[in-house]
Short mmCIF file of C-alpha atoms and ligand atoms in Angstrom, two decimals:
data_model
loop_
_atom_site.label_atom_id
_atom_site.label_comp_id
_atom_site.label_asym_id
_atom_site.label_seq_id
_atom_site.Cartn_x
_atom_site.Cartn_y
_atom_site.Cartn_z
CA UNK A 1 12.79 -1.86 7.20
CA UNK A 2 10.06 -4.41 8.34
CA UNK A 3 10.02 -7.79 6.47
CA UNK A 4 7.55 -9.12 4.21
CA UNK A 5 5.02 -11.31 5.91
CA UNK A 6 3.35 -14.36 4.28
CA UNK A 7 1.50 -15.66 7.23
CA UNK A 8 -2.46 -14.13 7.16
CA UNK A 9 -4.32 -13.30 10.53
CA UNK A 10 -6.94 -15.88 12.26
CA UNK A 11 -10.29 -14.15 10.21
CA UNK A 12 -12.95 -13.69 12.49
CA UNK A 13 -15.05 -12.50 9.34
CA UNK A 14 -16.07 -14.40 6.65
CA UNK A 15 -14.71 -13.05 2.96
CA UNK A 16 -16.28 -12.92 -0.15
CA UNK A 17 -14.16 -11.84 -3.72
CA UNK A 18 -16.41 -8.67 -4.60
CA UNK A 19 -19.04 -9.49 -7.62
CA UNK A 20 -17.77 -6.02 -9.26
CA UNK A 21 -14.79 -4.24 -8.88
CA UNK A 22 -17.03 -1.96 -6.74
CA UNK A 23 -15.18 -1.84 -3.10
CA UNK A 24 -18.09 -2.36 -1.17
CA UNK A 25 -18.72 -4.12 1.98
CA UNK A 26 -21.14 -6.93 2.77
CA UNK A 27 -21.49 -6.09 6.45
CA UNK A 28 -20.89 -6.59 9.50
CA UNK A 29 -20.43 -10.34 8.85
CA UNK A 30 -19.04 -10.53 5.86
CA UNK A 31 -17.00 -8.18 3.62
CA UNK A 32 -15.93 -8.04 0.23
CA UNK A 33 -12.75 -8.18 -0.84
CA UNK A 34 -11.94 -6.41 -4.45
CA UNK A 35 -9.66 -8.62 -6.66
CA UNK A 36 -9.28 -5.90 -9.69
CA UNK A 37 -7.69 -2.53 -9.89
CA UNK A 38 -8.38 -0.50 -7.08
CA UNK A 39 -7.39 3.84 -8.07
CA UNK A 40 -5.36 5.08 -5.57
CA UNK A 41 -6.21 9.26 -5.56
CA UNK A 42 -5.21 11.96 -3.15
CA UNK A 43 -8.04 13.31 -1.16
CA UNK A 44 -10.48 15.96 -2.98
CA UNK A 45 -9.00 18.92 -0.93
CA UNK A 46 -5.68 18.04 -2.82
CA UNK A 47 -4.68 19.58 -6.63
CA UNK A 48 -2.73 16.05 -7.83
CA UNK A 49 1.46 16.74 -9.01
CA UNK A 50 0.62 12.93 -10.88
CA UNK A 51 -1.65 10.93 -12.25
CA UNK A 52 -3.17 8.39 -10.34
CA UNK A 53 -2.31 4.99 -9.08
CA UNK A 54 -3.83 1.48 -10.71
CA UNK A 55 -3.23 -0.10 -7.86
CA UNK A 56 -3.97 -4.55 -9.15
CA UNK A 57 -5.07 -5.30 -5.25
CA UNK A 58 -5.67 -9.12 -6.66
CA UNK A 59 -1.71 -9.52 -7.46
CA UNK A 60 -1.42 -8.76 -3.98
CA UNK A 61 -3.07 -11.96 -2.60
CA UNK A 62 -0.15 -13.84 -1.68
CA UNK A 63 0.44 -11.81 0.39
CA UNK A 64 -0.25 -11.41 3.65
CA UNK A 65 -3.33 -8.75 4.64
CA UNK A 66 -1.39 -7.83 7.55
CA UNK A 67 1.50 -5.75 5.81
CA UNK A 68 -1.13 -3.84 4.24
CA UNK A 69 -3.90 -3.63 6.00
CA UNK A 70 -1.78 -3.43 9.97
CA UNK A 71 -4.03 -2.62 12.36
CA UNK A 72 -7.14 -5.19 10.47
CA UNK A 73 -7.57 -7.51 13.47
CA UNK A 74 -9.99 -9.79 11.30
CA UNK A 75 -12.77 -9.59 13.14
CA UNK A 76 -14.36 -5.42 11.42
CA UNK A 77 -14.63 -5.02 8.12
CA UNK A 78 -10.87 -3.60 6.19
CA UNK A 79 -11.24 0.14 6.60
CA UNK A 80 -9.34 2.61 3.73
CA UNK A 81 -6.07 3.96 4.55
CA UNK A 82 -7.48 7.26 4.65
CA UNK A 83 -9.26 6.91 7.40
CA UNK A 84 -10.05 9.90 10.27
CA UNK A 85 -7.31 9.48 12.55
CA UNK A 86 -4.86 7.32 9.94
CA UNK A 87 -3.18 8.69 7.06
CA UNK A 88 -5.82 11.12 7.08
CA UNK A 89 -3.29 14.67 6.12
CA UNK A 90 -3.13 16.41 3.22
CA UNK A 91 0.59 17.88 3.82
CA UNK A 92 3.53 17.04 6.22
CA UNK A 93 2.46 18.19 9.75
CA UNK A 94 4.48 21.03 11.27
CA UNK A 95 5.42 21.00 15.36
CA UNK A 96 2.99 23.75 16.76
CA UNK A 97 4.89 27.35 16.84
CA UNK A 98 7.59 26.03 14.13
CA UNK A 99 8.35 25.17 10.50
CA UNK A 100 10.06 22.49 11.60
CA UNK A 101 8.27 18.86 10.06
CA UNK A 102 7.22 16.73 12.98
CA UNK A 103 8.82 13.32 12.12
CA UNK A 104 6.81 11.57 14.75
CA UNK A 105 3.41 12.28 12.84
CA UNK A 106 4.96 12.74 9.59
CA UNK A 107 3.61 8.69 8.60
CA UNK A 108 -0.40 10.91 8.77
CA UNK A 109 0.41 12.27 5.93
CA UNK A 110 -0.93 9.97 3.08
CA UNK A 111 1.47 10.33 0.55
CA UNK A 112 4.10 9.22 3.27
CA UNK A 113 2.20 6.08 3.95
CA UNK A 114 1.30 4.86 0.69
CA UNK A 115 5.00 5.39 -0.61
CA UNK A 116 6.66 3.49 2.27
CA UNK A 117 4.58 0.73 1.99
CA UNK A 118 4.25 0.30 -1.93
CA UNK A 119 7.64 1.74 -2.67
CA UNK A 120 9.38 0.35 0.79
CA UNK A 121 7.88 -3.16 0.08
CA UNK A 122 8.96 -3.70 -3.50
CA UNK A 123 12.35 -2.74 -2.71
CA UNK A 124 12.67 -4.68 0.68
CA UNK A 125 11.57 -7.48 -2.20
CA UNK A 126 13.80 -6.74 -4.89
CA UNK A 127 16.86 -7.00 -2.49
CA UNK A 128 15.68 -9.92 -1.15
CA UNK A 129 15.04 -11.75 -4.67
CA UNK A 130 18.95 -10.75 -5.78
CA UNK A 131 20.54 -11.97 -2.75
CA UNK A 132 17.74 -15.31 -3.28
CA UNK A 133 19.73 -15.14 -6.99
CA UNK A 134 23.14 -14.87 -5.64
CA UNK A 135 22.97 -17.47 -3.09
CA UNK A 136 20.41 -20.33 -6.17
CA UNK A 137 22.99 -18.89 -8.80
CA UNK A 138 23.19 -22.31 -10.09
CA UNK A 139 19.52 -23.58 -10.52
CA UNK A 140 18.00 -22.57 -13.06
CA UNK A 141 14.37 -21.44 -11.41
CA UNK A 142 11.71 -19.10 -12.12
CA UNK A 143 12.53 -16.06 -8.58
CA UNK A 144 9.76 -14.68 -7.50
CA UNK A 145 8.50 -11.25 -9.14
CA UNK A 146 7.60 -8.08 -7.32
CA UNK A 147 6.58 -4.62 -8.41
CA UNK A 148 7.21 -1.16 -9.63
CA UNK A 149 9.55 1.39 -7.63
CA UNK A 150 10.27 4.03 -10.73
CA UNK A 151 8.00 7.48 -10.57
CA UNK A 152 6.41 6.95 -13.79
CA UNK A 153 5.67 2.80 -13.56
CA UNK A 154 3.17 3.95 -10.49
CA UNK A 155 2.36 7.37 -11.95
CA UNK A 156 1.97 7.17 -15.84
CA UNK A 157 3.10 10.48 -18.26
CA UNK A 158 -0.15 11.84 -19.05
C1 HEC B 1 -0.01 -4.96 -0.89
C2 HEC B 1 -1.42 -3.89 0.24
C3 HEC B 1 -2.26 -4.54 0.36
C4 HEC B 1 -2.56 -6.47 0.25
C5 HEC B 1 -1.20 -7.41 0.98
C6 HEC B 1 -4.09 -6.14 1.01
N1 HEC B 1 -5.05 -4.68 0.58
FE1 HEC B 1 -6.23 -5.02 0.94
N2 HEC B 1 -6.52 -3.07 0.32
C7 HEC B 1 -5.17 -2.51 -0.40
C8 HEC B 1 -5.12 -1.03 -0.42
C9 HEC B 1 -4.06 0.07 -0.34
C10 HEC B 1 -6.94 -0.68 -0.51
C11 HEC B 1 -7.21 0.38 -0.77
C12 HEC B 1 -8.00 1.20 0.44
C13 HEC B 1 -8.35 2.47 0.09
O1 HEC B 1 -9.13 2.59 -0.90
O2 HEC B 1 -8.33 3.40 1.61
C14 HEC B 1 -7.04 -1.67 0.35
C15 HEC B 1 -8.99 -2.38 -0.19
C16 HEC B 1 -9.17 -3.64 0.90
C17 HEC B 1 -10.92 -3.12 0.71
C18 HEC B 1 -11.84 -2.30 0.50
C19 HEC B 1 -11.70 -1.29 1.55
C20 HEC B 1 -12.82 -0.63 1.10
O3 HEC B 1 -12.61 0.58 1.52
O4 HEC B 1 -13.79 -0.82 0.64
C21 HEC B 1 -10.51 -4.89 1.57
C22 HEC B 1 -11.98 -5.26 1.78
C23 HEC B 1 -9.56 -5.51 1.11
N3 HEC B 1 -8.33 -4.68 1.29
C24 HEC B 1 -9.43 -6.77 2.03
C25 HEC B 1 -7.88 -6.95 1.40
C26 HEC B 1 -7.63 -8.70 2.36
C27 HEC B 1 -8.66 -8.78 2.84
C28 HEC B 1 -6.22 -8.90 2.02
C29 HEC B 1 -5.61 -10.13 2.18
C30 HEC B 1 -6.67 -11.18 1.42
C31 HEC B 1 -6.11 -8.25 1.80
N4 HEC B 1 -6.72 -6.92 1.59
C32 HEC B 1 -4.23 -8.08 1.30
C33 HEC B 1 -3.92 -2.73 0.48
C34 HEC B 1 -3.01 -3.76 0.47
C1 HEC B 2 4.27 -6.30 1.23
C2 HEC B 2 4.83 -6.28 -0.24
C3 HEC B 2 3.86 -5.31 -1.30
C4 HEC B 2 2.75 -3.75 -0.59
C5 HEC B 2 3.59 -3.35 0.45
C6 HEC B 2 2.78 -3.50 -2.08
N1 HEC B 2 3.42 -4.33 -2.84
FE1 HEC B 2 3.25 -4.04 -5.16
N2 HEC B 2 3.73 -5.82 -5.32
C7 HEC B 2 4.44 -6.15 -4.43
C8 HEC B 2 4.94 -8.27 -5.08
C9 HEC B 2 5.30 -9.64 -4.28
C10 HEC B 2 4.48 -7.85 -6.52
C11 HEC B 2 4.92 -9.19 -7.29
C12 HEC B 2 3.04 -9.90 -7.59
C13 HEC B 2 3.10 -10.52 -8.77
O1 HEC B 2 3.52 -10.74 -9.88
O2 HEC B 2 1.80 -11.58 -8.74
C14 HEC B 2 3.89 -6.36 -6.65
C15 HEC B 2 3.38 -5.84 -8.12
C16 HEC B 2 3.13 -4.68 -7.75
C17 HEC B 2 2.11 -3.96 -9.78
C18 HEC B 2 2.84 -5.28 -10.85
C19 HEC B 2 1.68 -5.62 -10.77
C20 HEC B 2 1.59 -6.28 -11.67
O3 HEC B 2 0.30 -7.58 -12.21
O4 HEC B 2 1.97 -6.85 -12.93
C21 HEC B 2 1.89 -3.07 -9.44
C22 HEC B 2 1.66 -2.34 -10.34
C23 HEC B 2 2.22 -2.87 -7.83
N3 HEC B 2 2.85 -3.99 -7.23
C24 HEC B 2 1.61 -1.54 -7.12
C25 HEC B 2 1.97 -1.19 -5.66
C26 HEC B 2 1.21 -0.59 -5.15
C27 HEC B 2 0.66 0.62 -5.26
C28 HEC B 2 1.18 -1.04 -3.51
C29 HEC B 2 0.95 0.02 -2.45
C30 HEC B 2 -0.49 0.64 -1.95
C31 HEC B 2 1.62 -1.65 -2.94
N4 HEC B 2 2.15 -2.63 -4.75
C32 HEC B 2 2.27 -2.02 -2.00
C33 HEC B 2 4.46 -6.49 -3.08
C34 HEC B 2 3.92 -5.13 -2.45
C1 HEC B 3 4.83 1.29 -5.82
C2 HEC B 3 3.41 2.72 -6.52
C3 HEC B 3 4.32 4.09 -6.18
C4 HEC B 3 5.76 4.76 -7.36
C5 HEC B 3 6.57 3.73 -7.69
C6 HEC B 3 5.00 5.82 -7.03
N1 HEC B 3 4.58 6.92 -6.19
FE1 HEC B 3 4.13 8.43 -5.74
N2 HEC B 3 1.98 7.89 -5.17
C7 HEC B 3 1.67 6.69 -4.99
C8 HEC B 3 0.08 6.13 -4.18
C9 HEC B 3 -0.43 5.18 -4.38
C10 HEC B 3 0.10 7.95 -3.99
C11 HEC B 3 -1.58 8.33 -3.32
C12 HEC B 3 -2.62 7.64 -4.58
C13 HEC B 3 -2.08 9.44 -4.91
O1 HEC B 3 -1.99 10.71 -4.79
O2 HEC B 3 -2.12 9.23 -6.55
C14 HEC B 3 1.35 8.31 -4.13
C15 HEC B 3 0.90 9.75 -4.01
C16 HEC B 3 2.48 11.04 -4.88
C17 HEC B 3 1.77 12.19 -4.87
C18 HEC B 3 0.74 13.24 -3.84
C19 HEC B 3 -0.44 13.11 -5.06
C20 HEC B 3 0.14 14.12 -6.33
O3 HEC B 3 0.05 13.29 -7.16
O4 HEC B 3 0.28 14.83 -6.23
C21 HEC B 3 2.77 12.48 -5.08
C22 HEC B 3 3.67 13.98 -5.34
C23 HEC B 3 3.59 11.27 -5.45
N3 HEC B 3 3.10 10.22 -5.57
C24 HEC B 3 5.12 11.65 -6.49
C25 HEC B 3 5.78 10.44 -7.01
C26 HEC B 3 7.52 10.78 -6.64
C27 HEC B 3 8.47 11.82 -7.54
C28 HEC B 3 7.84 9.18 -7.63
C29 HEC B 3 9.25 8.71 -7.57
C30 HEC B 3 10.16 9.52 -6.93
C31 HEC B 3 6.61 8.43 -6.82
N4 HEC B 3 5.75 9.13 -6.80
C32 HEC B 3 6.60 6.81 -7.11
C33 HEC B 3 2.51 5.34 -5.26
C34 HEC B 3 3.76 5.17 -5.99
#
């Protein structure tokens, strides 16, 4: 599993907080970063089985952008996760003429990408925090927090 990075990229683009919760991009030279909730939904053509996910972008600003925007080089505005050629598939890809899943391309299925990133990091951090707690057992300090790993914590019941 990939470890969590706290070191940011060198920015070649100006960053401003969005005036509203909108996620507009301000222009080539400036990018507005939403600091509130971002509603993460499946593509329009998918009939959702779960409630959409309220993602608190702002709670993640202590982490390097590259943990999530992993193809972003800091020069152009950030692009969405389901951009064409990225995590743009609505279901698991199959190999040609077969029913087997194409594992090498499975990351393109948006659900796998989100679950891998979101749940993956929260799980990794839980383990790291537990290890820290074990090592620092005698220290009465506040441990770092991480995010949810259970289904209904992210997809609340309707
Ligand atoms: C924990 C993961 C995570 C981290 C860390 C993170 N982001 Fe994001 N960010 C997201 C997700 C998920 C979206 C929603 C993307 C989508 O809708 O496809 C998003 C959206 C955005 C958008 C809006 C993009 C658009 O489509 O309009 C911008 C801009 C952005 N992030 C900038 C940043 C910057 C700058 C940093 C670092 C300071 C950062 N993000 C850190 C996950 C993250
Ligand atoms: C690289 C690590 C990382 C990734 C990737 C990540 N998170 Fe988190 N998440 C965290 C950490 C750390 C916290 C704790 C932040 C805090 O308490 O300030 C957190 C907290 C949260 C919380 C609780 C926030 C609150 O304010 O109570 C939610 C909900 C959440 N994450 C959802 C998501 C979703 C959805 C994604 C995927 C789009 C995601 N996270 C991706 C590290 C990550
Ligand atoms: C850390 C947050 C997080 C957790 C925990 C999580 N998911 Fe998701 N899940 C997402 C995100 C983000 C998406 C993509 C946006 C969407 O489809 O709502 C997604 C998408 C899905 C989808 C595809 C879209 C749909 O509604 O049909 C299903 C099904 C799903 N999740 C089921 C689950 C189940 C079952 C669990 C527990 C094993 C779970 N998720 C745990 C964040 C999470």
